[in-house]
PDB file of C-alpha atoms in Angstrom:
ATOM      1  CA  MET A   1     218.600  61.478  48.322  1.00 38.00           C
ATOM      2  CA  ALA A   2     222.163  60.019  48.025  1.00 38.00           C
ATOM      3  CA  GLY A   3     222.317  56.757  46.275  1.00 41.00           C
ATOM      4  CA  VAL A   4     218.797  56.812  44.846  1.00 36.00           C
ATOM      5  CA  SER A   5     217.968  58.295  41.388  1.00 39.00           C
ATOM      6  CA  ARG A   6     215.044  60.417  40.836  1.00 35.00           C
ATOM      7  CA  ARG A   7     213.754  57.953  38.230  1.00 36.00           C
ATOM      8  CA  ASN A   8     214.015  55.017  40.658  1.00 40.00           C
ATOM      9  CA  PHE A   9     212.581  56.875  43.591  1.00 30.00           C
ATOM     10  CA  LEU A  10     209.303  57.965  41.413  1.00 34.00           C
ATOM     11  CA  ALA A  11     209.073  54.349  40.174  1.00 37.00           C
ATOM     12  CA  GLY A  12     209.256  53.081  43.773  1.00 40.00           C
ATOM     13  CA  ALA A  13     206.675  55.728  44.811  1.00 37.00           C
ATOM     14  CA  GLY A  14     204.260  54.742  42.133  1.00 38.00           C
ATOM     15  CA  ILE A  15     204.511  50.968  43.212  1.00 32.00           C
ATOM     16  CA  THR A  16     203.720  51.973  46.681  1.00 34.00           C
ATOM     17  CA  ALA A  17     200.954  54.075  45.742  1.00 34.00           C
ATOM     18  CA  ALA A  18     199.297  51.350  43.544  1.00 32.00           C
ATOM     19  CA  THR A  19     199.828  48.874  46.360  1.00 31.00           C
ATOM     20  CA  CYS A  20     198.062  51.117  48.907  1.00 36.00           C
ATOM     21  CA  ALA A  21     195.115  51.641  46.291  1.00 32.00           C
ATOM     22  CA  ALA A  22     194.753  47.962  45.986  1.00 33.00           C
ATOM     23  CA  ARG A  23     194.548  47.631  49.681  1.00 34.00           C
ATOM     24  CA  PRO A  24     192.266  50.575  50.746  1.00 39.00           C
ATOM     25  CA  LEU A  25     191.241  49.106  54.144  1.00 43.00           C
ATOM     26  CA  PHE A  26     194.946  48.168  55.138  1.00 47.00           C
ATOM     27  CA  GLY A  27     195.351  49.649  58.474  1.00 56.00           C
ATOM     28  CA  LEU A  28     191.914  51.099  58.791  1.00 64.00           C
ATOM     29  CA  PRO A  29     189.208  50.111  61.164  1.00 73.00           C
ATOM     30  CA  THR A  30     186.459  47.829  59.853  1.00 86.00           C
ATOM     31  CA  ALA A  31     183.212  46.298  61.350  1.00 92.00           C
ATOM     32  CA  ALA A  32     184.826  42.848  61.731  1.00 90.00           C
ATOM     33  CA  GLN A  33     187.161  44.401  64.390  1.00 93.00           C
ATOM     34  CA  SER A  34     184.260  45.639  66.534  1.00 97.00           C
ATOM     35  CA  PRO A  35     183.316  43.969  69.601  1.00 98.00           C
ATOM     36  CA  PHE A  36     179.732  44.514  68.537  1.00 98.00           C
ATOM     37  CA  LYS A  37     177.714  42.938  65.668  1.00 98.00           C
ATOM     38  CA  ILE A  38     176.960  46.229  63.764  1.00 98.00           C
ATOM     39  CA  ALA A  39     173.695  46.074  61.877  1.00 98.00           C
ATOM     40  CA  VAL A  40     170.946  47.839  60.096  1.00 98.00           C
ATOM     41  CA  ILE A  41     167.243  47.119  59.906  1.00 98.00           C
ATOM     42  CA  SER A  42     166.923  46.564  56.123  1.00 98.00           C
ATOM     43  CA  ASP A  43     163.585  48.204  55.610  1.00 98.00           C
ATOM     44  CA  GLU A  44     164.976  51.480  57.161  1.00 97.00           C
ATOM     45  CA  ILE A  45     166.926  51.712  53.736  1.00 98.00           C
ATOM     46  CA  SER A  46     164.585  50.110  51.317  1.00 98.00           C
ATOM     47  CA  GLN A  47     161.816  47.554  50.873  1.00 97.00           C
ATOM     48  CA  ASP A  48     163.794  46.124  48.090  1.00 98.00           C
ATOM     49  CA  PHE A  49     165.704  43.465  50.250  1.00 98.00           C
ATOM     50  CA  ASP A  50     168.301  42.880  47.737  1.00 98.00           C
ATOM     51  CA  HIS A  51     169.196  46.598  47.351  1.00 98.00           C
ATOM     52  CA  ALA A  52     169.054  47.036  51.213  1.00 98.00           C
ATOM     53  CA  CYS A  53     171.407  44.226  51.684  1.00 98.00           C
ATOM     54  CA  SER A  54     173.785  45.512  48.963  1.00 98.00           C
ATOM     55  CA  VAL A  55     173.971  48.893  50.840  1.00 98.00           C
ATOM     56  CA  ILE A  56     174.566  47.346  54.157  1.00 98.00           C
ATOM     57  CA  ALA A  57     177.329  44.914  52.847  1.00 98.00           C
ATOM     58  CA  ASN A  58     178.926  46.943  50.182  1.00 98.00           C
ATOM     59  CA  ASP A  59     178.429  50.629  50.889  1.00 98.00           C
ATOM     60  CA  PHE A  60     178.481  50.410  54.767  1.00 98.00           C
ATOM     61  CA  GLY A  61     180.910  47.487  55.065  1.00 97.00           C
ATOM     62  CA  LEU A  62     178.820  45.565  57.579  1.00 98.00           C
ATOM     63  CA  HIS A  63     178.057  41.919  58.160  1.00 98.00           C
ATOM     64  CA  HIS A  64     174.786  41.903  60.032  1.00 98.00           C
ATOM     65  CA  VAL A  65     171.253  42.685  59.309  1.00 98.00           C
ATOM     66  CA  GLU A  66     167.957  42.877  61.395  1.00 98.00           C
ATOM     67  CA  LEU A  67     164.809  41.545  59.619  1.00 98.00           C
ATOM     68  CA  ARG A  68     161.339  43.248  59.978  1.00 98.00           C
ATOM     69  CA  GLU A  69     159.905  44.142  56.470  1.00 97.00           C
ATOM     70  CA  MET A  70     160.920  43.244  53.085  1.00 98.00           C
ATOM     71  CA  TRP A  71     159.072  43.715  49.615  1.00 97.00           C
ATOM     72  CA  GLY A  72     156.309  45.739  51.251  1.00 96.00           C
ATOM     73  CA  LYS A  73     155.143  43.391  53.858  1.00 95.00           C
ATOM     74  CA  ASN A  74     156.120  42.234  57.429  1.00 95.00           C
ATOM     75  CA  LEU A  75     158.248  39.247  57.779  1.00 96.00           C
ATOM     76  CA  GLN A  76     155.193  37.535  59.389  1.00 95.00           C
ATOM     77  CA  ALA A  77     153.344  37.504  56.035  1.00 95.00           C
ATOM     78  CA  SER A  78     156.269  36.474  53.774  1.00 96.00           C
ATOM     79  CA  THR A  79     155.663  33.454  51.597  1.00 97.00           C
ATOM     80  CA  ASP A  80     157.916  30.300  51.610  1.00 98.00           C
ATOM     81  CA  ALA A  81     159.195  31.519  48.212  1.00 98.00           C
ATOM     82  CA  GLU A  82     160.045  35.089  49.486  1.00 98.00           C
ATOM     83  CA  ILE A  83     161.854  33.361  52.387  1.00 98.00           C
ATOM     84  CA  ALA A  84     163.903  31.391  50.210  1.00 98.00           C
ATOM     85  CA  GLU A  85     164.659  34.385  47.906  1.00 98.00           C
ATOM     86  CA  ALA A  86     165.808  36.279  51.103  1.00 98.00           C
ATOM     87  CA  LEU A  87     168.094  33.452  52.253  1.00 98.00           C
ATOM     88  CA  LYS A  88     169.867  33.509  48.796  1.00 98.00           C
ATOM     89  CA  ILE A  89     170.319  37.284  49.132  1.00 98.00           C
ATOM     90  CA  LEU A  90     171.805  37.138  52.665  1.00 98.00           C
ATOM     91  CA  ALA A  91     174.262  34.332  51.474  1.00 98.00           C
ATOM     92  CA  LYS A  92     174.952  36.493  48.363  1.00 98.00           C
ATOM     93  CA  TYR A  93     176.140  39.417  50.433  1.00 98.00           C
ATOM     94  CA  ASN A  94     177.449  37.272  53.337  1.00 98.00           C
ATOM     95  CA  LEU A  95     175.049  38.829  55.818  1.00 98.00           C
ATOM     96  CA  GLN A  96     174.007  37.225  59.179  1.00 98.00           C
ATOM     97  CA  VAL A  97     170.541  37.885  60.769  1.00 98.00           C
ATOM     98  CA  THR A  98     170.712  39.405  64.314  1.00 98.00           C
ATOM     99  CA  ASP A  99     167.216  38.815  65.217  1.00 98.00           C
ATOM    100  CA  ILE A 100     163.544  38.519  64.049  1.00 98.00           C
ATOM    101  CA  ALA A 101     162.068  41.880  64.816  1.00 98.00           C
ATOM    102  CA  SER A 102     158.605  40.651  65.319  1.00 97.00           C
ATOM    103  CA  PRO A 103     155.394  42.640  66.352  1.00 96.00           C
ATOM    104  CA  LEU A 104     154.741  40.099  69.221  1.00 97.00           C
ATOM    105  CA  PHE A 105     152.524  41.749  71.948  1.00 97.00           C
ATOM    106  CA  LYS A 106     152.159  45.024  70.179  1.00 95.00           C
ATOM    107  CA  VAL A 107     148.517  44.530  71.249  1.00 95.00           C
ATOM    108  CA  ASP A 108     145.981  45.592  73.889  1.00 95.00           C
ATOM    109  CA  TRP A 109     146.039  43.730  77.035  1.00 96.00           C
ATOM    110  CA  PRO A 110     142.780  41.789  77.336  1.00 95.00           C
ATOM    111  CA  GLY A 111     140.302  43.175  80.090  1.00 94.00           C
ATOM    112  CA  ALA A 112     142.100  46.563  80.401  1.00 95.00           C
ATOM    113  CA  PRO A 113     141.007  49.849  79.127  1.00 94.00           C
ATOM    114  CA  LYS A 114     141.799  50.209  75.368  1.00 92.00           C
ATOM    115  CA  SER A 115     145.178  52.108  75.185  1.00 93.00           C
ATOM    116  CA  GLN A 116     145.373  55.547  73.765  1.00 91.00           C
ATOM    117  CA  TYR A 117     148.773  54.603  72.370  1.00 89.00           C
ATOM    118  CA  GLY A 118     147.542  51.938  69.850  1.00 77.00           C
ATOM    119  CA  SER A 119     149.285  51.417  66.453  1.00 64.00           C
ATOM    120  CA  LYS A 120     147.907  54.294  64.560  1.00 58.00           C
ATOM    121  CA  GLY A 121     149.078  52.366  61.477  1.00 52.00           C
ATOM    122  CA  ASP A 122     152.602  52.196  62.591  1.00 58.00           C
ATOM    123  CA  MET A 123     153.052  48.386  62.519  1.00 50.00           C
ATOM    124  CA  HIS A 124     155.906  48.051  60.114  1.00 56.00           C
ATOM    125  CA  GLY A 125     153.718  46.183  57.675  1.00 51.00           C
ATOM    126  CA  ALA A 126     152.454  43.887  60.182  1.00 53.00           C
ATOM    127  CA  ALA A 127     148.641  43.024  60.248  1.00 56.00           C
ATOM    128  CA  GLU A 128     146.588  44.347  63.127  1.00 56.00           C
ATOM    129  CA  THR A 129     146.153  41.410  65.501  1.00 70.00           C
ATOM    130  CA  ALA A 130     144.367  40.741  68.752  1.00 86.00           C
ATOM    131  CA  TYR A 131     145.588  39.156  72.097  1.00 93.00           C
ATOM    132  CA  LYS A 132     144.070  35.859  70.927  1.00 92.00           C
ATOM    133  CA  GLN A 133     146.186  35.721  67.818  1.00 93.00           C
ATOM    134  CA  GLN A 134     149.572  36.178  69.520  1.00 96.00           C
ATOM    135  CA  ASP A 135     150.252  32.422  69.893  1.00 96.00           C
ATOM    136  CA  GLU A 136     150.221  32.368  66.080  1.00 96.00           C
ATOM    137  CA  VAL A 137     152.531  35.249  66.050  1.00 96.00           C
ATOM    138  CA  LEU A 138     154.868  33.623  68.483  1.00 98.00           C
ATOM    139  CA  ALA A 139     154.885  30.234  66.513  1.00 98.00           C
ATOM    140  CA  ARG A 140     155.718  32.099  63.217  1.00 98.00           C
ATOM    141  CA  SER A 141     158.460  34.036  64.993  1.00 98.00           C
ATOM    142  CA  ILE A 142     159.996  31.005  66.183  1.00 98.00           C
ATOM    143  CA  SER A 143     159.941  29.446  62.712  1.00 98.00           C
ATOM    144  CA  LEU A 144     161.356  32.459  61.173  1.00 98.00           C
ATOM    145  CA  ALA A 145     164.239  32.688  63.573  1.00 98.00           C
ATOM    146  CA  LYS A 146     165.045  29.060  62.757  1.00 98.00           C
ATOM    147  CA  GLN A 147     164.985  29.580  59.045  1.00 98.00           C
ATOM    148  CA  PHE A 148     167.116  32.709  59.280  1.00 98.00           C
ATOM    149  CA  LYS A 149     169.407  31.018  61.776  1.00 98.00           C
ATOM    150  CA  THR A 150     169.184  33.634  64.480  1.00 98.00           C
ATOM    151  CA  ASP A 151     168.653  33.044  68.230  1.00 98.00           C
ATOM    152  CA  LYS A 152     166.672  36.041  69.160  1.00 98.00           C
ATOM    153  CA  ILE A 153     163.056  37.150  68.821  1.00 98.00           C
ATOM    154  CA  ARG A 154     161.969  40.645  69.626  1.00 98.00           C
ATOM    155  CA  CYS A 155     158.652  41.480  71.696  1.00 98.00           C
ATOM    156  CA  PHE A 156     156.901  44.284  73.193  1.00 98.00           C
ATOM    157  CA  ASP A 157     155.143  44.889  76.449  1.00 98.00           C
ATOM    158  CA  PHE A 158     151.543  45.575  75.240  1.00 97.00           C
ATOM    159  CA  TRP A 159     150.099  48.953  74.329  1.00 96.00           C
ATOM    160  CA  ARG A 160     150.632  51.511  77.120  1.00 97.00           C
ATOM    161  CA  LEU A 161     148.134  51.916  79.877  1.00 97.00           C
ATOM    162  CA  ASP A 162     147.538  54.996  81.901  1.00 96.00           C
ATOM    163  CA  ASP A 163     147.585  52.718  84.923  1.00 97.00           C
ATOM    164  CA  VAL A 164     149.371  49.363  84.298  1.00 98.00           C
ATOM    165  CA  ALA A 165     149.524  48.405  87.985  1.00 98.00           C
ATOM    166  CA  PRO A 166     146.372  46.351  88.116  1.00 98.00           C
ATOM    167  CA  TYR A 167     147.494  44.256  85.190  1.00 98.00           C
ATOM    168  CA  ARG A 168     151.264  44.251  85.826  1.00 98.00           C
ATOM    169  CA  ALA A 169     151.533  40.824  87.555  1.00 98.00           C
ATOM    170  CA  ALA A 170     149.360  39.034  84.840  1.00 98.00           C
ATOM    171  CA  ILE A 171     151.376  40.747  82.056  1.00 98.00           C
ATOM    172  CA  ASN A 172     154.822  39.652  83.765  1.00 98.00           C
ATOM    173  CA  GLU A 173     153.494  36.148  83.815  1.00 98.00           C
ATOM    174  CA  LYS A 174     152.497  36.172  80.191  1.00 98.00           C
ATOM    175  CA  LEU A 175     155.938  37.386  79.237  1.00 98.00           C
ATOM    176  CA  ARG A 176     157.629  34.948  81.463  1.00 98.00           C
ATOM    177  CA  ALA A 177     155.625  32.090  80.161  1.00 98.00           C
ATOM    178  CA  THR A 178     156.463  33.089  76.579  1.00 98.00           C
ATOM    179  CA  ALA A 179     159.978  33.342  77.471  1.00 98.00           C
ATOM    180  CA  GLU A 180     159.918  29.757  78.690  1.00 98.00           C
ATOM    181  CA  ILE A 181     158.338  28.655  75.257  1.00 98.00           C
ATOM    182  CA  VAL A 182     161.015  30.466  73.291  1.00 98.00           C
ATOM    183  CA  GLY A 183     163.774  29.167  75.551  1.00 98.00           C
ATOM    184  CA  GLN A 184     162.591  25.577  74.947  1.00 98.00           C
ATOM    185  CA  GLN A 185     163.420  26.151  71.225  1.00 98.00           C
ATOM    186  CA  GLY A 186     166.990  27.260  72.075  1.00 98.00           C
ATOM    187  CA  LEU A 187     166.067  30.960  71.475  1.00 98.00           C
ATOM    188  CA  LEU A 188     166.063  34.189  73.485  1.00 98.00           C
ATOM    189  CA  LEU A 189     163.062  36.648  73.829  1.00 98.00           C
ATOM    190  CA  VAL A 190     164.235  40.245  73.898  1.00 98.00           C
ATOM    191  CA  ILE A 191     161.682  42.777  74.888  1.00 98.00           C
ATOM    192  CA  GLU A 192     162.151  46.156  73.307  1.00 98.00           C
ATOM    193  CA  ASN A 193     161.589  49.304  75.522  1.00 98.00           C
ATOM    194  CA  GLU A 194     159.037  50.934  73.118  1.00 97.00           C
ATOM    195  CA  PHE A 195     157.652  54.496  73.791  1.00 96.00           C
ATOM    196  CA  ALA A 196     153.911  53.366  73.028  1.00 96.00           C
ATOM    197  CA  CYS A 197     154.212  50.309  75.387  1.00 97.00           C
ATOM    198  CA  ASN A 198     154.108  49.618  79.151  1.00 98.00           C
ATOM    199  CA  THR A 199     157.890  49.163  79.126  1.00 98.00           C
ATOM    200  CA  ALA A 200     159.108  52.381  77.565  1.00 98.00           C
ATOM    201  CA  THR A 201     162.025  53.774  79.483  1.00 98.00           C
ATOM    202  CA  GLY A 202     165.212  52.388  81.057  1.00 98.00           C
ATOM    203  CA  ARG A 203     163.863  52.676  84.522  1.00 98.00           C
ATOM    204  CA  GLU A 204     160.723  50.938  83.356  1.00 98.00           C
ATOM    205  CA  ALA A 205     162.744  48.228  81.708  1.00 98.00           C
ATOM    206  CA  ALA A 206     164.714  47.603  84.704  1.00 98.00           C
ATOM    207  CA  LYS A 207     161.653  47.023  86.775  1.00 98.00           C
ATOM    208  CA  THR A 208     160.323  44.649  84.111  1.00 98.00           C
ATOM    209  CA  LEU A 209     163.529  42.614  84.016  1.00 98.00           C
ATOM    210  CA  ASN A 210     163.702  42.345  87.741  1.00 98.00           C
ATOM    211  CA  ALA A 211     160.157  41.036  87.848  1.00 98.00           C
ATOM    212  CA  ILE A 212     160.787  38.516  85.264  1.00 98.00           C
ATOM    213  CA  GLN A 213     163.866  36.440  86.168  1.00 97.00           C
ATOM    214  CA  SER A 214     163.773  33.941  83.337  1.00 97.00           C
ATOM    215  CA  PRO A 215     167.161  33.169  81.594  1.00 98.00           C
ATOM    216  CA  HIS A 216     165.324  33.239  78.443  1.00 98.00           C
ATOM    217  CA  PHE A 217     164.148  36.899  78.766  1.00 98.00           C
ATOM    218  CA  ALA A 218     166.307  39.703  77.910  1.00 98.00           C
ATOM    219  CA  LEU A 219     166.321  43.414  76.772  1.00 98.00           C
ATOM    220  CA  ASN A 220     166.512  45.126  73.381  1.00 98.00           C
ATOM    221  CA  TRP A 221     167.712  48.407  74.828  1.00 99.00           C
ATOM    222  CA  ASP A 222     166.476  51.455  72.707  1.00 98.00           C
ATOM    223  CA  ALA A 223     167.662  54.805  74.361  1.00 98.00           C
ATOM    224  CA  GLY A 224     166.023  56.805  71.523  1.00 98.00           C
ATOM    225  CA  ASN A 225     162.691  55.223  72.286  1.00 98.00           C
ATOM    226  CA  ALA A 226     163.211  56.040  76.109  1.00 98.00           C
ATOM    227  CA  VAL A 227     163.896  59.780  75.132  1.00 98.00           C
ATOM    228  CA  MET A 228     160.729  59.672  73.057  1.00 97.00           C
ATOM    229  CA  ARG A 229     158.742  58.680  76.213  1.00 97.00           C
ATOM    230  CA  GLY A 230     160.205  61.642  77.999  1.00 97.00           C
ATOM    231  CA  GLU A 231     163.200  59.872  79.769  1.00 98.00           C
ATOM    232  CA  LEU A 232     165.598  62.828  78.517  1.00 98.00           C
ATOM    233  CA  ASP A 233     168.395  61.200  80.709  1.00 98.00           C
ATOM    234  CA  ALA A 234     167.996  57.809  79.090  1.00 98.00           C
ATOM    235  CA  PHE A 235     171.754  57.848  78.851  1.00 98.00           C
ATOM    236  CA  PRO A 236     173.414  57.721  81.424  1.00 98.00           C
ATOM    237  CA  ALA A 237     170.597  57.600  84.140  1.00 98.00           C
ATOM    238  CA  GLY A 238     168.202  55.093  82.382  1.00 98.00           C
ATOM    239  CA  TRP A 239     171.075  53.126  81.325  1.00 98.00           C
ATOM    240  CA  ASP A 240     172.444  52.976  84.870  1.00 98.00           C
ATOM    241  CA  ALA A 241     169.338  51.444  86.180  1.00 98.00           C
ATOM    242  CA  LEU A 242     169.589  48.500  83.799  1.00 98.00           C
ATOM    243  CA  PRO A 243     171.083  45.062  84.643  1.00 98.00           C
ATOM    244  CA  LYS A 244     173.736  45.000  82.042  1.00 98.00           C
ATOM    245  CA  ASN A 245     174.171  41.326  81.703  1.00 98.00           C
ATOM    246  CA  ARG A 246     170.627  41.164  80.478  1.00 98.00           C
ATOM    247  CA  ILE A 247     170.985  43.461  77.486  1.00 98.00           C
ATOM    248  CA  HIS A 248     171.231  41.282  74.409  1.00 98.00           C
ATOM    249  CA  HIS A 249     170.229  43.716  71.637  1.00 98.00           C
ATOM    250  CA  CYS A 250     170.434  47.483  71.026  1.00 98.00           C
ATOM    251  CA  HIS A 251     168.727  49.798  68.765  1.00 98.00           C
ATOM    252  CA  CYS A 252     170.488  52.987  67.670  1.00 98.00           C
ATOM    253  CA  LYS A 253     168.595  56.202  67.015  1.00 98.00           C
ATOM    254  CA  ASN A 254     168.340  59.576  68.462  1.00 98.00           C
ATOM    255  CA  ALA A 255     165.884  62.344  69.224  1.00 98.00           C
ATOM    256  CA  VAL A 256     165.890  66.079  69.918  1.00 98.00           C
ATOM    257  CA  LYS A 257     163.262  68.879  70.697  1.00 97.00           C
ATOM    258  CA  ASP A 258     162.238  70.717  67.725  1.00 96.00           C
ATOM    259  CA  ASP A 259     161.368  74.610  67.743  1.00 95.00           C
ATOM    260  CA  THR A 260     157.872  73.889  69.195  1.00 97.00           C
ATOM    261  CA  GLY A 261     159.384  71.734  71.918  1.00 96.00           C
ATOM    262  CA  LYS A 262     158.086  68.549  70.610  1.00 97.00           C
ATOM    263  CA  ILE A 263     160.491  65.582  70.685  1.00 98.00           C
ATOM    264  CA  VAL A 264     161.197  64.403  67.226  1.00 98.00           C
ATOM    265  CA  TRP A 265     163.809  61.827  65.558  1.00 98.00           C
ATOM    266  CA  SER A 266     167.126  62.987  64.667  1.00 98.00           C
ATOM    267  CA  PRO A 267     170.438  61.416  63.084  1.00 98.00           C
ATOM    268  CA  VAL A 268     172.174  59.039  65.585  1.00 98.00           C
ATOM    269  CA  ASP A 269     174.945  61.525  66.175  1.00 98.00           C
ATOM    270  CA  LYS A 270     172.632  64.547  67.121  1.00 97.00           C
ATOM    271  CA  GLY A 271     170.335  64.547  69.949  1.00 98.00           C
ATOM    272  CA  TYR A 272     169.764  63.681  73.822  1.00 98.00           C
ATOM    273  CA  ILE A 273     171.782  60.344  73.464  1.00 98.00           C
ATOM    274  CA  ASP A 274     175.682  60.660  73.518  1.00 98.00           C
ATOM    275  CA  TRP A 275     176.160  57.546  71.238  1.00 98.00           C
ATOM    276  CA  THR A 276     179.966  57.733  71.583  1.00 98.00           C
ATOM    277  CA  ALA A 277     179.635  57.478  75.391  1.00 98.00           C
ATOM    278  CA  GLN A 278     176.870  54.867  75.181  1.00 98.00           C
ATOM    279  CA  PHE A 279     178.960  52.711  72.781  1.00 98.00           C
ATOM    280  CA  ARG A 280     182.028  52.985  75.173  1.00 98.00           C
ATOM    281  CA  ALA A 281     179.647  52.022  78.136  1.00 98.00           C
ATOM    282  CA  LEU A 282     178.632  48.985  76.211  1.00 98.00           C
ATOM    283  CA  LYS A 283     181.985  47.959  75.535  1.00 98.00           C
ATOM    284  CA  GLN A 284     183.050  48.578  79.146  1.00 98.00           C
ATOM    285  CA  VAL A 285     180.472  46.082  80.480  1.00 98.00           C
ATOM    286  CA  GLY A 286     181.445  43.421  77.960  1.00 98.00           C
ATOM    287  CA  TYR A 287     178.558  43.745  75.527  1.00 98.00           C
ATOM    288  CA  ARG A 288     179.014  41.505  72.455  1.00 98.00           C
ATOM    289  CA  ASP A 289     175.648  41.548  70.711  1.00 98.00           C
ATOM    290  CA  ALA A 290     174.179  43.642  68.102  1.00 98.00           C
ATOM    291  CA  VAL A 291     174.037  47.468  67.892  1.00 98.00           C
ATOM    292  CA  CYS A 292     171.632  48.075  65.135  1.00 98.00           C
ATOM    293  CA  LEU A 293     170.749  51.187  63.353  1.00 98.00           C
ATOM    294  CA  GLU A 294     167.084  51.986  63.275  1.00 98.00           C
ATOM    295  CA  THR A 295     167.057  55.492  61.662  1.00 95.00           C
ATOM    296  CA  HIS A 296     163.358  56.563  61.954  1.00 96.00           C
ATOM    297  CA  TRP A 297     164.561  60.051  61.192  1.00 97.00           C
ATOM    298  CA  ARG A 298     163.490  61.051  57.625  1.00 97.00           C
ATOM    299  CA  GLY A 299     164.973  64.485  57.440  1.00 96.00           C
ATOM    300  CA  ALA A 300     166.917  63.611  54.165  1.00 97.00           C
ATOM    301  CA  GLY A 301     163.672  62.992  52.342  1.00 95.00           C
ATOM    302  CA  THR A 302     163.864  59.248  51.695  1.00 97.00           C
ATOM    303  CA  PRO A 303     164.527  56.267  54.094  1.00 97.00           C
ATOM    304  CA  GLU A 304     167.876  55.388  52.228  1.00 98.00           C
ATOM    305  CA  ALA A 305     169.226  58.943  52.141  1.00 98.00           C
ATOM    306  CA  SER A 306     168.362  59.493  55.747  1.00 98.00           C
ATOM    307  CA  THR A 307     169.767  56.202  56.868  1.00 98.00           C
ATOM    308  CA  ARG A 308     173.058  56.874  55.027  1.00 98.00           C
ATOM    309  CA  ILE A 309     173.361  60.247  57.022  1.00 98.00           C
ATOM    310  CA  SER A 310     172.536  58.387  60.245  1.00 98.00           C
ATOM    311  CA  TRP A 311     174.990  55.579  59.410  1.00 98.00           C
ATOM    312  CA  ALA A 312     177.804  58.094  58.885  1.00 98.00           C
ATOM    313  CA  GLY A 313     177.067  59.706  62.380  1.00 98.00           C
ATOM    314  CA  MET A 314     176.848  56.266  64.006  1.00 98.00           C
ATOM    315  CA  LYS A 315     180.100  55.045  62.474  1.00 98.00           C
ATOM    316  CA  GLN A 316     181.846  58.301  63.717  1.00 98.00           C
ATOM    317  CA  CYS A 317     180.439  57.509  67.211  1.00 98.00           C
ATOM    318  CA  LEU A 318     181.803  53.954  67.106  1.00 98.00           C
ATOM    319  CA  ILE A 319     185.255  55.065  65.909  1.00 97.00           C
ATOM    320  CA  ASN A 320     185.268  57.857  68.553  1.00 98.00           C
ATOM    321  CA  SER A 321     184.327  55.184  71.313  1.00 98.00           C
ATOM    322  CA  GLY A 322     187.048  52.818  70.044  1.00 97.00           C
ATOM    323  CA  THR A 323     184.417  50.186  69.147  1.00 97.00           C
ATOM    324  CA  PHE A 324     185.116  50.324  65.273  1.00 96.00           C
TER     325      PHE A 324
END
């Protein structure tokens, strides 16, 4: 090293190392650079909302959260004091809310046979309600969306019927009318394809969206749910059927067949859905809304441990797809 003493070289190297240590993210990808709003449903980590938000912001380095449950109860049942506390926590961690993950229309359709796919207690803290109470759920969801400064409310397509055909037109009209109410408030109604509901797969979602042409009605695409309903080719075939311009939210989870042949949840990077390819496809169609981790898999023993593993896999898929 002509003209540079060993002492000066080592001193310079030390300064460089210290500078790099002080800027650990310099030159590395971050969530802020993604075309997507990368989020996590907070209760998939913990019912302790402050802790969940800390993990999302500080450990995962994300800026968005989806709200469903906090402190052991569904958001529908939160008190004014709890909402005020949640708003303080969101500000503390600089997190924005992607949507209100409401249980709207996770009920039986009136006059139809009782569905065999009812809640079985899996309502994420929401109280069991009847069809006649859905106007209250909707009003509450609109209020929550405004308080949490988000423009999206999630809904479902009623508990799945063995033969939905005789009721399909009436259901479509109810969804359309509800979307109009939501739209009048400057909000968007996003229907989730849910394996226990009448719209469960990509192909079914395409039919529902085609039948309901409201500009206030969109899709929360959940490829994992489609797989759970048996659409093992949810990506790419189910995805290919969808009108891409009407997808405005996306849940990220995965599923596999276990040793008995049963479809079960799995970490995001392991299963029927190639999430690297799915993220790449979302980017290619100009998608700019949320991709939200909804782990469901509990193979690591606890919700938080399982979500941390799923996030590691999801993050790698984002990086591999060029979207992180």
